[in-house]
Short mmCIF file of C-alpha atoms in Angstrom, two decimals:
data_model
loop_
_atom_site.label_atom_id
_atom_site.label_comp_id
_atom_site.label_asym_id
_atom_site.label_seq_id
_atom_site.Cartn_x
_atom_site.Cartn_y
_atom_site.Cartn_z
CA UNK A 80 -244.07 98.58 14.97
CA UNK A 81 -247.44 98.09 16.50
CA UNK A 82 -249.33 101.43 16.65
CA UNK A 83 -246.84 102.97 15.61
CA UNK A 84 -247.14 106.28 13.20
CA UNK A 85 -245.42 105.87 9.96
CA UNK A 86 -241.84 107.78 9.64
CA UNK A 87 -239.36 108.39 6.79
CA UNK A 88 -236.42 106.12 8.01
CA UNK A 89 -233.04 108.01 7.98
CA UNK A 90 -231.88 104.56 5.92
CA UNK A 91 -234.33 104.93 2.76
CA UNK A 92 -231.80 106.40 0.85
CA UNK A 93 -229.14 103.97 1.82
CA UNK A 94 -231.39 100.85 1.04
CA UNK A 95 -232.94 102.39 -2.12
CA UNK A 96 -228.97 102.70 -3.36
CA UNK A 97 -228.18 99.41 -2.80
CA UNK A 98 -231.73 98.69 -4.82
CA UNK A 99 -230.44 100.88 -7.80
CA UNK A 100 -227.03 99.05 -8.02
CA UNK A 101 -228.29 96.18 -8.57
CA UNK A 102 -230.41 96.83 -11.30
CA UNK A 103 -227.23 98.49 -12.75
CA UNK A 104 -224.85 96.16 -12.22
CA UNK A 105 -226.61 93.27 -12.38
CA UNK A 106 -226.01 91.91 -8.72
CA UNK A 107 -227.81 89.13 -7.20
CA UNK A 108 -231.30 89.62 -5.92
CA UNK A 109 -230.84 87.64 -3.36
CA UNK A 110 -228.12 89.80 -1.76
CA UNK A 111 -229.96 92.99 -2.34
CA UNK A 112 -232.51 91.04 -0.26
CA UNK A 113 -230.40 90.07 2.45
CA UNK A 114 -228.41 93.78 2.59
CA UNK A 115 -231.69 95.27 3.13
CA UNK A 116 -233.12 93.25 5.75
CA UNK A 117 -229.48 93.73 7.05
CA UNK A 118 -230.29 97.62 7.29
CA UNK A 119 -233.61 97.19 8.51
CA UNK A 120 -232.46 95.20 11.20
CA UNK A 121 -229.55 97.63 12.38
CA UNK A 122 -232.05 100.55 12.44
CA UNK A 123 -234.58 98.57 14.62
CA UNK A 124 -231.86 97.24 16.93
CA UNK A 125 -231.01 101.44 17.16
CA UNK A 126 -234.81 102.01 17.64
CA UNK A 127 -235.71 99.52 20.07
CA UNK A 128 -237.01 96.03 20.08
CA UNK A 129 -238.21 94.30 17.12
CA UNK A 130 -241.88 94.07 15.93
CA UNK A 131 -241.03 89.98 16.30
CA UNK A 132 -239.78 90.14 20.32
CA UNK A 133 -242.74 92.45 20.96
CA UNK A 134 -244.87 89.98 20.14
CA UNK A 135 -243.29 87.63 21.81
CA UNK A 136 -242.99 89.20 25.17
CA UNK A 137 -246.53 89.90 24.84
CA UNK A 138 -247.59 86.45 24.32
CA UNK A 139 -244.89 85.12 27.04
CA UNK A 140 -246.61 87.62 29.74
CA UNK A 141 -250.01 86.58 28.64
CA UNK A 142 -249.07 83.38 29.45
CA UNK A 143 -247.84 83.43 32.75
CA UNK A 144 -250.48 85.24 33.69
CA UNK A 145 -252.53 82.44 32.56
CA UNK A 146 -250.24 80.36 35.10
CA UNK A 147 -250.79 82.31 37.79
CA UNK A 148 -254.66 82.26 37.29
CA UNK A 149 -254.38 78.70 37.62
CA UNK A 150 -252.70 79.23 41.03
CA UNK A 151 -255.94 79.88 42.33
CA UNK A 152 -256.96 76.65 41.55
CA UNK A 153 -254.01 75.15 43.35
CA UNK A 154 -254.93 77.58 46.59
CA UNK A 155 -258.61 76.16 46.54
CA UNK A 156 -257.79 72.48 46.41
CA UNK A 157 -255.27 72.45 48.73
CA UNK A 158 -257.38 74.71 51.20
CA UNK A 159 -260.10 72.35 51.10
CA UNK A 160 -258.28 69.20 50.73
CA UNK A 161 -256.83 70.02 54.23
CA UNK A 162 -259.33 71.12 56.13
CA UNK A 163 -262.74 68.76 56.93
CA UNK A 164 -265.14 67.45 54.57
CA UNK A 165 -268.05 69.66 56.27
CA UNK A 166 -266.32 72.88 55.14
CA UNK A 167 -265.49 71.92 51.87
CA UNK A 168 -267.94 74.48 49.63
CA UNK A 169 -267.23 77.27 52.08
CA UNK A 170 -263.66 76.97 51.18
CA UNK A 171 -264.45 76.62 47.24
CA UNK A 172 -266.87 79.88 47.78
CA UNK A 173 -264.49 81.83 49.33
CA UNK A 174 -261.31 81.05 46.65
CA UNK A 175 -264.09 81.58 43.88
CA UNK A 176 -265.26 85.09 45.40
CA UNK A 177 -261.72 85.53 46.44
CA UNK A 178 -260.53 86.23 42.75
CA UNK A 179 -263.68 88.17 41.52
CA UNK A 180 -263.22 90.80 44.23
CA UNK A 181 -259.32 90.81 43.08
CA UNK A 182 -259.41 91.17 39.70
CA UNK A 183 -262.68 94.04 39.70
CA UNK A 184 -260.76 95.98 42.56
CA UNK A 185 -257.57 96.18 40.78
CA UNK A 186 -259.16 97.41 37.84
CA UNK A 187 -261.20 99.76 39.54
CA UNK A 188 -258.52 101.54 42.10
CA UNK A 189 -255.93 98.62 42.67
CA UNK A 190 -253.52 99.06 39.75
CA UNK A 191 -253.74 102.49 40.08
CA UNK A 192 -252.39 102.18 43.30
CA UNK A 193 -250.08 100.11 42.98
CA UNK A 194 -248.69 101.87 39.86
CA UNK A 195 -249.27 105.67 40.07
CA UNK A 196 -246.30 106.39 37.48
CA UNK A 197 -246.28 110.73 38.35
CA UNK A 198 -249.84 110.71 40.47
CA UNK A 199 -247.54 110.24 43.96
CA UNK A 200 -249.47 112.58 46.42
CA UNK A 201 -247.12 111.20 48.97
CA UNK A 202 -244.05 111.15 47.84
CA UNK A 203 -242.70 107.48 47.40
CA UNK A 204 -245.75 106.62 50.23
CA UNK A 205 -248.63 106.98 48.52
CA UNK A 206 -249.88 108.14 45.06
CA UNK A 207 -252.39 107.12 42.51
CA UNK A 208 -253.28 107.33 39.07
CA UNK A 209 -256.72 107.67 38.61
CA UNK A 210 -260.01 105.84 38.68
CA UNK A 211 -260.17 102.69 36.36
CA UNK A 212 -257.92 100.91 33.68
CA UNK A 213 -257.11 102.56 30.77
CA UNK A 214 -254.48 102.13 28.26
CA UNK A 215 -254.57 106.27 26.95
CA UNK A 216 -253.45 106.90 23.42
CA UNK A 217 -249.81 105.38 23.87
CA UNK A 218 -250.84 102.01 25.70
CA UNK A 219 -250.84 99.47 22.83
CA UNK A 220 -247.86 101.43 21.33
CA UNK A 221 -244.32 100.12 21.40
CA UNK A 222 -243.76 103.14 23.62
CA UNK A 223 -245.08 101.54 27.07
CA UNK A 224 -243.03 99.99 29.20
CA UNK A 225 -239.54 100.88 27.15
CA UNK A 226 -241.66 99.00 24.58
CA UNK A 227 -241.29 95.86 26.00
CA UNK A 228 -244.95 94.57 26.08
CA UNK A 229 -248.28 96.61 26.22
CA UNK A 230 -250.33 98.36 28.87
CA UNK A 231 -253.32 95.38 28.83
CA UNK A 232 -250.75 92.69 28.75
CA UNK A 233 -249.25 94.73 32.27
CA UNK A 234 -252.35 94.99 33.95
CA UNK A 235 -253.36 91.30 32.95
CA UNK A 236 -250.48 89.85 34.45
CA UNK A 237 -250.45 92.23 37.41
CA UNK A 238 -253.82 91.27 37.89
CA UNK A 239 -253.98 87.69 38.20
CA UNK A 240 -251.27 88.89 41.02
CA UNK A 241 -253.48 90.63 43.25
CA UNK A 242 -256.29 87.90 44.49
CA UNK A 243 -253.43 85.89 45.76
CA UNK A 244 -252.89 87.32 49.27
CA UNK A 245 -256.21 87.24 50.16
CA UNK A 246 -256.21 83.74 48.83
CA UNK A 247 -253.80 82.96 51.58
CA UNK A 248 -256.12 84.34 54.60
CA UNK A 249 -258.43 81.85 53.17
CA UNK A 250 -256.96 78.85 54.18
CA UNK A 251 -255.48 80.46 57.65
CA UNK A 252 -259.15 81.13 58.87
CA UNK A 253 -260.94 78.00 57.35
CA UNK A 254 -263.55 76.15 59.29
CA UNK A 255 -264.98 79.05 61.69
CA UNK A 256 -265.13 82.67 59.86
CA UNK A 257 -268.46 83.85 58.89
CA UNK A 258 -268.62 84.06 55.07
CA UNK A 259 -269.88 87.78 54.44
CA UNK A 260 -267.85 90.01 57.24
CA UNK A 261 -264.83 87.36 55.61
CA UNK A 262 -265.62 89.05 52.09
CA UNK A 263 -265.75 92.79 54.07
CA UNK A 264 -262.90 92.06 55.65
CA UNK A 265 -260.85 90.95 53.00
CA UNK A 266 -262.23 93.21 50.27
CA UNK A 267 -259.90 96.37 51.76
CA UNK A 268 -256.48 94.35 51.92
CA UNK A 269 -256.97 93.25 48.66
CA UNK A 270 -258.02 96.66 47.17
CA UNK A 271 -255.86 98.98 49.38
CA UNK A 272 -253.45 97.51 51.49
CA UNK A 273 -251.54 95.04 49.14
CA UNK A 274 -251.56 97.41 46.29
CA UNK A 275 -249.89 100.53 48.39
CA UNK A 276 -247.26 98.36 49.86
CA UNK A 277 -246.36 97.44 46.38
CA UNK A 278 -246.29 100.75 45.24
CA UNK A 279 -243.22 100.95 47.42
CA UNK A 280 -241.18 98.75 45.84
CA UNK A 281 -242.76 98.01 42.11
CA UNK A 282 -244.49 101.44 42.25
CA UNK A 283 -241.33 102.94 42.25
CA UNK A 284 -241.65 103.98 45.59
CA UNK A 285 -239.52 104.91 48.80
CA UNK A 286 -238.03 100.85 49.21
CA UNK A 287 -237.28 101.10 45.43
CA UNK A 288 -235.27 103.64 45.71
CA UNK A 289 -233.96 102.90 48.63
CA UNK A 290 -232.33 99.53 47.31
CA UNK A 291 -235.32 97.17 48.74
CA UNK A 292 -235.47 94.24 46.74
CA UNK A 293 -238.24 91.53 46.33
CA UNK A 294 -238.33 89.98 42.58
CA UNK A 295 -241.78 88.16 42.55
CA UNK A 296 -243.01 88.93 45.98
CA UNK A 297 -241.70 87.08 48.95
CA UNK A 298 -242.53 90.28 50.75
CA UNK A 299 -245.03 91.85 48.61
CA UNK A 300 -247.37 89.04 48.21
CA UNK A 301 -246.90 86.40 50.26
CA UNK A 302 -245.82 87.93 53.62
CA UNK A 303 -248.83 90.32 53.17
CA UNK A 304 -251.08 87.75 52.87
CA UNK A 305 -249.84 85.98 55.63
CA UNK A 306 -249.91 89.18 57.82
CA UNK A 307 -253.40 89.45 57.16
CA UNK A 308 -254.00 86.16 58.34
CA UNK A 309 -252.14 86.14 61.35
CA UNK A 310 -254.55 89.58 62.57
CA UNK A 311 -257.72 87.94 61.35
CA UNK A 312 -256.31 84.36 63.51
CA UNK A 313 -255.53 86.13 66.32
CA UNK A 314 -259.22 88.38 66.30
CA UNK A 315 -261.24 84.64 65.28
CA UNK A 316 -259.56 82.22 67.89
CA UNK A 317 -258.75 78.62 66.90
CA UNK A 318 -261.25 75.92 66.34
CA UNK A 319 -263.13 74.25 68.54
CA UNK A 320 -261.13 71.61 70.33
CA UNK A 321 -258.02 72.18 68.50
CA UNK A 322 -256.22 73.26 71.99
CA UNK A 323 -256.63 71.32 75.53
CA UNK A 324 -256.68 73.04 78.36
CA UNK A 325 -253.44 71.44 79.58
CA UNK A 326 -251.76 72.82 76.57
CA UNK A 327 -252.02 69.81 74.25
CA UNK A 328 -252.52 69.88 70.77
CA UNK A 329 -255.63 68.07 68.79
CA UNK A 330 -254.90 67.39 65.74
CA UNK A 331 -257.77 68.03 63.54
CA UNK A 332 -257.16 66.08 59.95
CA UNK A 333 -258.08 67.24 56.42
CA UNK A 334 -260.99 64.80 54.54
CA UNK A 335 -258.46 64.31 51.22
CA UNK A 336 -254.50 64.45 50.93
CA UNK A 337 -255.25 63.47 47.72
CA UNK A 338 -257.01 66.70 46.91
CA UNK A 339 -253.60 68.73 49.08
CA UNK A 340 -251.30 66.87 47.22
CA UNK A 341 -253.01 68.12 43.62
CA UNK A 342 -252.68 71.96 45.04
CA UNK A 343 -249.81 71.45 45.61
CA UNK A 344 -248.60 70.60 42.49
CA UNK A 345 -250.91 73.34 40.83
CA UNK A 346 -249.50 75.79 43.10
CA UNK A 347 -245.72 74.59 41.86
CA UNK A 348 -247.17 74.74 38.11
CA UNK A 349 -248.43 78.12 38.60
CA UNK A 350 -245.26 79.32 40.25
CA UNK A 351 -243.22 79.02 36.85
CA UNK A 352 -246.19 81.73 35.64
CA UNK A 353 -245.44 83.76 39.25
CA UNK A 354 -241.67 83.63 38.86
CA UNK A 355 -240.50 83.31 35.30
CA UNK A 356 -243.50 86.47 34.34
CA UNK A 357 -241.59 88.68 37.09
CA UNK A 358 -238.45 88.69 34.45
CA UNK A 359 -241.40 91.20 32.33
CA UNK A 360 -240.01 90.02 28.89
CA UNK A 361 -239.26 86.85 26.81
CA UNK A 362 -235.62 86.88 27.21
CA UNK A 363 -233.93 83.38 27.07
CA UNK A 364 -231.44 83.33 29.46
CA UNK A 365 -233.71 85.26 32.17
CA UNK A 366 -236.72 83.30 31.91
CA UNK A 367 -234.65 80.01 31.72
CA UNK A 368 -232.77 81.14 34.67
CA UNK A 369 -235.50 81.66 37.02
CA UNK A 370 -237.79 78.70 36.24
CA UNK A 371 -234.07 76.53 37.29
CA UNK A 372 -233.82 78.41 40.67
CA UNK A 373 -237.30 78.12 41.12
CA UNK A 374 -237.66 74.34 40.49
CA UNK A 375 -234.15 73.62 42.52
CA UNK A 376 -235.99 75.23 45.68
CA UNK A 377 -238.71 73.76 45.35
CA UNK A 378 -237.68 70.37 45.61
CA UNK A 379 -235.42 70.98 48.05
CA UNK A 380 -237.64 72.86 50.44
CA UNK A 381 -240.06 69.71 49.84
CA UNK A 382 -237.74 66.71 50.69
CA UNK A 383 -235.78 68.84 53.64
CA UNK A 384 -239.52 69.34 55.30
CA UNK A 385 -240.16 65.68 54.90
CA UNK A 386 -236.75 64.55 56.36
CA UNK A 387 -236.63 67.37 59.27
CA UNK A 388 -240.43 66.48 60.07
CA UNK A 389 -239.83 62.98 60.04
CA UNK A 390 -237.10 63.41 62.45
CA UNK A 391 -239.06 65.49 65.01
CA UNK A 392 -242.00 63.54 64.96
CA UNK A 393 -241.00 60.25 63.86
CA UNK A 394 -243.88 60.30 61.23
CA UNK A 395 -242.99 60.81 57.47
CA UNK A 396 -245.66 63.23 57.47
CA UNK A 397 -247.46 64.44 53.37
CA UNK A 398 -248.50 67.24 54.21
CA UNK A 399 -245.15 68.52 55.98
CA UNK A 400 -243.56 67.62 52.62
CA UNK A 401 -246.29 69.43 50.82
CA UNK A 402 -246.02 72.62 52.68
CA UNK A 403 -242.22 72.13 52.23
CA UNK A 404 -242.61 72.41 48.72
CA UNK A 405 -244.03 75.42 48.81
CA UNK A 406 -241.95 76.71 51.75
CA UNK A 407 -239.44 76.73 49.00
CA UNK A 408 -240.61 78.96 46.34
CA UNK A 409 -241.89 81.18 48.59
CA UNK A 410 -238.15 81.48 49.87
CA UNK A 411 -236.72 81.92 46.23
CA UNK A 412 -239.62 84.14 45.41
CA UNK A 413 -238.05 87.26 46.45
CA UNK A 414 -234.36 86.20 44.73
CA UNK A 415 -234.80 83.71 41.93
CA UNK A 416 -232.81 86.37 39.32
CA UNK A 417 -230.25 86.68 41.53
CA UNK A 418 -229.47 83.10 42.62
CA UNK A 419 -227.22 80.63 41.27
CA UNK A 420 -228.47 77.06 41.73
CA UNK A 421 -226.41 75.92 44.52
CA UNK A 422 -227.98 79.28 46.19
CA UNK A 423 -231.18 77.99 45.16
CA UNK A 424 -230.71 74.86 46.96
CA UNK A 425 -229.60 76.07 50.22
CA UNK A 426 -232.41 79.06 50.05
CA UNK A 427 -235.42 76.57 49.21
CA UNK A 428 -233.70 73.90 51.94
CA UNK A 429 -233.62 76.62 55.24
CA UNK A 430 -236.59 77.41 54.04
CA UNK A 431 -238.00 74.23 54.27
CA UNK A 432 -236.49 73.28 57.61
CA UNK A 433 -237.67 76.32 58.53
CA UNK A 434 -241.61 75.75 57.88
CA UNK A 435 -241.76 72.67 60.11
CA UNK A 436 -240.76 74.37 63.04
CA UNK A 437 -242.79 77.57 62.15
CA UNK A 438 -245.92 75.32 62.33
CA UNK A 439 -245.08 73.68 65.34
CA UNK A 440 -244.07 77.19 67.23
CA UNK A 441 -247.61 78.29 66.53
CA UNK A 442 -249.12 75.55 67.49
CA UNK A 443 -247.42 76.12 70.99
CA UNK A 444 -249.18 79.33 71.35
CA UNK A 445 -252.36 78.44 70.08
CA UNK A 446 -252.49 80.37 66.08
CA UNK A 447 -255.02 77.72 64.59
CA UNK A 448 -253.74 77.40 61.01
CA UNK A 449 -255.40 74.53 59.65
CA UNK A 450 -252.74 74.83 56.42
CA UNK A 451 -250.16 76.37 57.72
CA UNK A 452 -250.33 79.61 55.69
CA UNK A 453 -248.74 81.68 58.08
CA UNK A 454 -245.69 79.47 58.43
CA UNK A 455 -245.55 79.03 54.66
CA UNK A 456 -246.08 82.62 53.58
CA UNK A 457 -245.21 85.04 55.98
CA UNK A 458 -241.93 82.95 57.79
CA UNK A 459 -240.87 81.93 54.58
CA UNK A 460 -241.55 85.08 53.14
CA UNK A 461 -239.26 86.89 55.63
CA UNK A 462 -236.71 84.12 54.84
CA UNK A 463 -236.71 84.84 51.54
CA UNK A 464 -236.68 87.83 50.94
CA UNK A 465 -233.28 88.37 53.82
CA UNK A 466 -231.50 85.64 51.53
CA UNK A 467 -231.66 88.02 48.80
CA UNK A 468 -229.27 90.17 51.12
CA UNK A 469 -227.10 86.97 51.60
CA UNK A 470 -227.00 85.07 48.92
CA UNK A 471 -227.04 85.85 45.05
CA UNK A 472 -225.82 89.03 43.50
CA UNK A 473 -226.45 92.12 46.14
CA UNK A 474 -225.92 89.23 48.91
CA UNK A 475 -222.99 88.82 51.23
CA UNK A 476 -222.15 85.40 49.99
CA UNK A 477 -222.36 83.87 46.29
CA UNK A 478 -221.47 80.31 45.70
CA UNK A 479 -220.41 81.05 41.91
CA UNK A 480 -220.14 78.37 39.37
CA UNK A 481 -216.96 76.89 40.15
CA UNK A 482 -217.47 76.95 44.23
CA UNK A 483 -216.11 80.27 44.85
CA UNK A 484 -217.10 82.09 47.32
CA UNK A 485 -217.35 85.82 47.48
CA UNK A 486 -217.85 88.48 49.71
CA UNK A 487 -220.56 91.97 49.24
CA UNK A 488 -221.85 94.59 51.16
CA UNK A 489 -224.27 94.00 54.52
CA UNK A 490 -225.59 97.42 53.46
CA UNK A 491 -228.46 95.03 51.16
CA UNK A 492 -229.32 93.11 54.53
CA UNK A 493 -229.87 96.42 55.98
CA UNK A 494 -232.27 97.29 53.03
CA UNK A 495 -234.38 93.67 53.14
CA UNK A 496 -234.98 94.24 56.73
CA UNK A 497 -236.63 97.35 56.46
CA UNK A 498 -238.47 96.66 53.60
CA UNK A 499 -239.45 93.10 55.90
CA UNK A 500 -240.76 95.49 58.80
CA UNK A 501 -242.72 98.31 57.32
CA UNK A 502 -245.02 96.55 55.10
CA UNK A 503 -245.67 93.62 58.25
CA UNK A 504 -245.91 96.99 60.16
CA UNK A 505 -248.76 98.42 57.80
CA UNK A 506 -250.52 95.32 57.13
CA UNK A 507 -251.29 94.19 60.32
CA UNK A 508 -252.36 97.78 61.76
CA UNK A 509 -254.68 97.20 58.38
CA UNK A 510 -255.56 94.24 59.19
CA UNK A 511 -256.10 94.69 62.95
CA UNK A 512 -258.22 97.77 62.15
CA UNK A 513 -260.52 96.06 59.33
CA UNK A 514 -260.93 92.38 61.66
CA UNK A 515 -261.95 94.67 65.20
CA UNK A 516 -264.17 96.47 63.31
CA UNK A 517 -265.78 93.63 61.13
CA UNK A 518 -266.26 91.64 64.05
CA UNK A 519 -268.00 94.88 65.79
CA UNK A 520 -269.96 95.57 63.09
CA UNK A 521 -270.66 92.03 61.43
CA UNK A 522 -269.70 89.34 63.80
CA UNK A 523 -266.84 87.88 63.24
CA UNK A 524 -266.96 83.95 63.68
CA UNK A 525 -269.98 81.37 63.73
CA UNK A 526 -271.59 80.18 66.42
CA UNK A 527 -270.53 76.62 67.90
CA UNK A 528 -273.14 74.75 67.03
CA UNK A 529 -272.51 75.80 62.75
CA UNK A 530 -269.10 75.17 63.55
CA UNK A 531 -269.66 72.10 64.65
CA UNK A 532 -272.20 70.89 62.25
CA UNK A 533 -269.57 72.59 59.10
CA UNK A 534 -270.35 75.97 57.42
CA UNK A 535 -271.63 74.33 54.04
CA UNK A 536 -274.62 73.87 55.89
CA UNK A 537 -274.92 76.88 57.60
CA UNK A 538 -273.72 79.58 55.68
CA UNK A 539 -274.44 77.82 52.22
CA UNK A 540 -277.31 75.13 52.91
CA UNK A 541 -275.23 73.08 50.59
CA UNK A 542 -272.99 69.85 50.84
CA UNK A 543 -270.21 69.36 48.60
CA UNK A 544 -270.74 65.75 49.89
CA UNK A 545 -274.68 65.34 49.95
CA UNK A 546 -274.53 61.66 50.99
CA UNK A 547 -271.66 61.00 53.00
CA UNK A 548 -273.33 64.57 54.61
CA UNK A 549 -276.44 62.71 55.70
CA UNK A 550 -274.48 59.83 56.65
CA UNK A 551 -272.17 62.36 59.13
CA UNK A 552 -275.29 64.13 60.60
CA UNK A 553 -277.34 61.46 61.34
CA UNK A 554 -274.96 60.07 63.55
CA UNK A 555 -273.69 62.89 65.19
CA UNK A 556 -277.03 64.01 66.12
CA UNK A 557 -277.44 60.21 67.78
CA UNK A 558 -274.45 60.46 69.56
CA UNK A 559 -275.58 63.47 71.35
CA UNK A 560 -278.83 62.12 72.15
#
């Protein structure tokens, strides 16, 4: 085994009999071969995983890591591909700084945190390991994790995890937030906040135990983020001109659907990583299982958002269909061991009927989200992660294989709601807290006239567009004279 310290196996002397009848008798080498791999293999099975499926749930982990890295990528595109041309680098800054703030913090306090193994201070509430990443003299041993896959391959995955909330906020505030209080406010969610209200439930903390439930993180990541964002919204204000004073809504268009469309897709890519990682091994049947609930969804969340849109508005609007999409696997995020695929279905399609109306209900009372993060994440996310106390395994009703439907316990209902409220609860008195006293400290939002003009010019003195930028000033500035 890897690491491992060489022992005397209690099956030498079997396999070293076997050895010395053949020579004696004259027996086939080839079945001395075969009897001995036959004992090796029985005493491994008795010892634990195999030197050959730890290396494979290594490299499996490593890998959807690597997917959900590329997530990021997904976030930043569709961010800036709906949102205005003018904004365009401050949107690429932000989703670049985003994950370099994630990643260090994690390593420095945030897995720590999240993970405090016997370091709870607070019982089940709060605890933490210690200062830093490190592996100690058992991490690359067969012995972490029940020996299913090593301490760096753990925090790796774990890691790529952590930027994504704040990713979220990203998009929810576009197009008005000052770039440096963003970063300040946004460093402490990301560091502290997110992490602790994991501990809870993947810490081993007091939802774990309870009999809280969130898979890949519905709850844990999405809604969080999306919490976040709905404090920092509320603190900024929406855009200028997004709202009439009789009530009605401006729409305010993104510069490339083309661009949405691609982070979109990204986003879906990455989400095999997000989901089908969560199963924390290379086992067939799980892994296969997930990335089938996940797709189902998925699609299903994306064409029910285009059909319900299309029927409210009368428009067969993309980016309804887009959100949709992701609507859905943020609603099978929470469940996507649990479900079968018919549950699937129906999960990722309320989810994407519910999304449409989510973004118009803001819109009614005036939360400017310019991608409809807060909708998609935190709605969603609440969906989601109550279906796991309907449908699936711990739900009230499964749709099994053959149609049948079967009754559980509400008790698991009971659980998911809790587990809903007290980590919105603590992230937005987080949240609140950081945004008031950002905007005391920092200022909060730019002035109207960088707003107007877009924020790659004045908090970047850049143009992701240098031309067409020229172009766009020019004749605004003519207009107004």
């Amino acid at each position: 085994m890897v690491g491992c310290k060489t022992i005397l196996r209690p099956g030498l002397g079997l396999v070293m009999g076997v050895a010395l009848l053949v020579l004696l008798a004259g027996v086939s080498p080839t079945w001395a071969q075969e009897t001995a791999e036959a004992v090796e293999a029985a005493e491994e099975a008795e010892a634990g995983i195999s030197d050959a499926m730890f290396t494979v749930n290594n490299l499996w982990i490593m890998i959807a890591g690597m997917l959900v890295f590329i997530m990021h990528l997904g976030f930043a595109t569709l961010e800036t591909g709906l949102t205005r041309s003018k904004n365009t680098v401050n949107i690429l800054f932000k989703n670049t700084t985003i994950v370099c703030i994630g990643i260090l913090t994690y390593a420095l306090i945030g897995f720590s945190l999240m993970y405090p193994g016997d370091g709870w201070g607070i019982g089940g509430i709060l605890g933490w390991a210690g200062l830093g990443v490190s592996a100690g003299e058992e991490g690359q041993t067969i012995a972490y994790a029940d020996g299913a896959y090593t301490y760096w391959s753990d925090f790796f995955f774990q890691a790529m995890f952590a930027a994504t909330a704040a990713t979220i906020v990203s998009g929810a505030v576009a197009e008005r937030i000052k770039l440096m209080p963003f970063l300040a406010f946004i460093t402490p969610i990301v560091a502290l906040s997110y992490p602790i209200t994991g501990s809870w439930q993947w810490g081993g903390g007091w939802l774990a135990e309870m009999g809280f439930y969130d898979f890949a993180g519905s709850t844990l990541v999405h809604s969080v983020g999306a919490w976040a964002a709905l404090a920092a919204v509320v603190v900024l204000g929406p855009r200028l001109g997004k709202y009439a004073k009789d009530g009605t809504v401006n729409p305010i268009p993104g510069h490339s659907l083309p661009m949405a469309a691609i982070g979109v897709f990204l986003l879906w890519f990455g989400w095999f990583g997000f989901n089908g990682g969560s199963v924390l091994s290379a086992d067939a049947a799980g892994v296969s299982h997930v990335l089938v609930t996940t797709s189902l969804a998925a699609a299903a969340g994306g064409l029910v958002a285009a059909t319900v849109a299309y029927l409210v508005t009368k428009n067969a609007d993309l980016t309804m269909a887009l959100n949709g999409i992701l609507a859905g696997l943020v609603s099978i995020t929470a469940g996507a061991d649990l479900m079968s695929p018919v549950d699937a279905i129906l999960i990722g399609a309320i989810g994407g009927a519910i999304v449409v109306f989510a973004v118009l209900a803001f819109d009614k009372i005036r939360i400017d989200d310019p991608v409809g993060a807060i909708s998609v994440h935190g709605v969603c996310g609440v969906w989601g992660t109550l279906a796991v106390g309907i449908f699936g395994t711990k739900g009230l009703v499964t749709f099994g294989t053959k149609g049948l439907i079967t009754f559980g316990s509400p008790t698991q209902l009971g659980y998911q709601l809790v587990g809903i409220l007290s980590i919105m609860a603590f992230t937005l008195v987080v949240a609140f807290a950081c945004a008031i006293a950002v905007k005391a400290l920092l200022g909060f939002r730019v002035d109207a006239a960088e707003e107007t003009e877009g924020l790659d010019l004045g908090e970047h003195e850049m143009s992701a567009y240098p031309d067409f930028q020229r172009v766009y000033i020019k004749s605004y500035h003519a207009r107004e004279i």
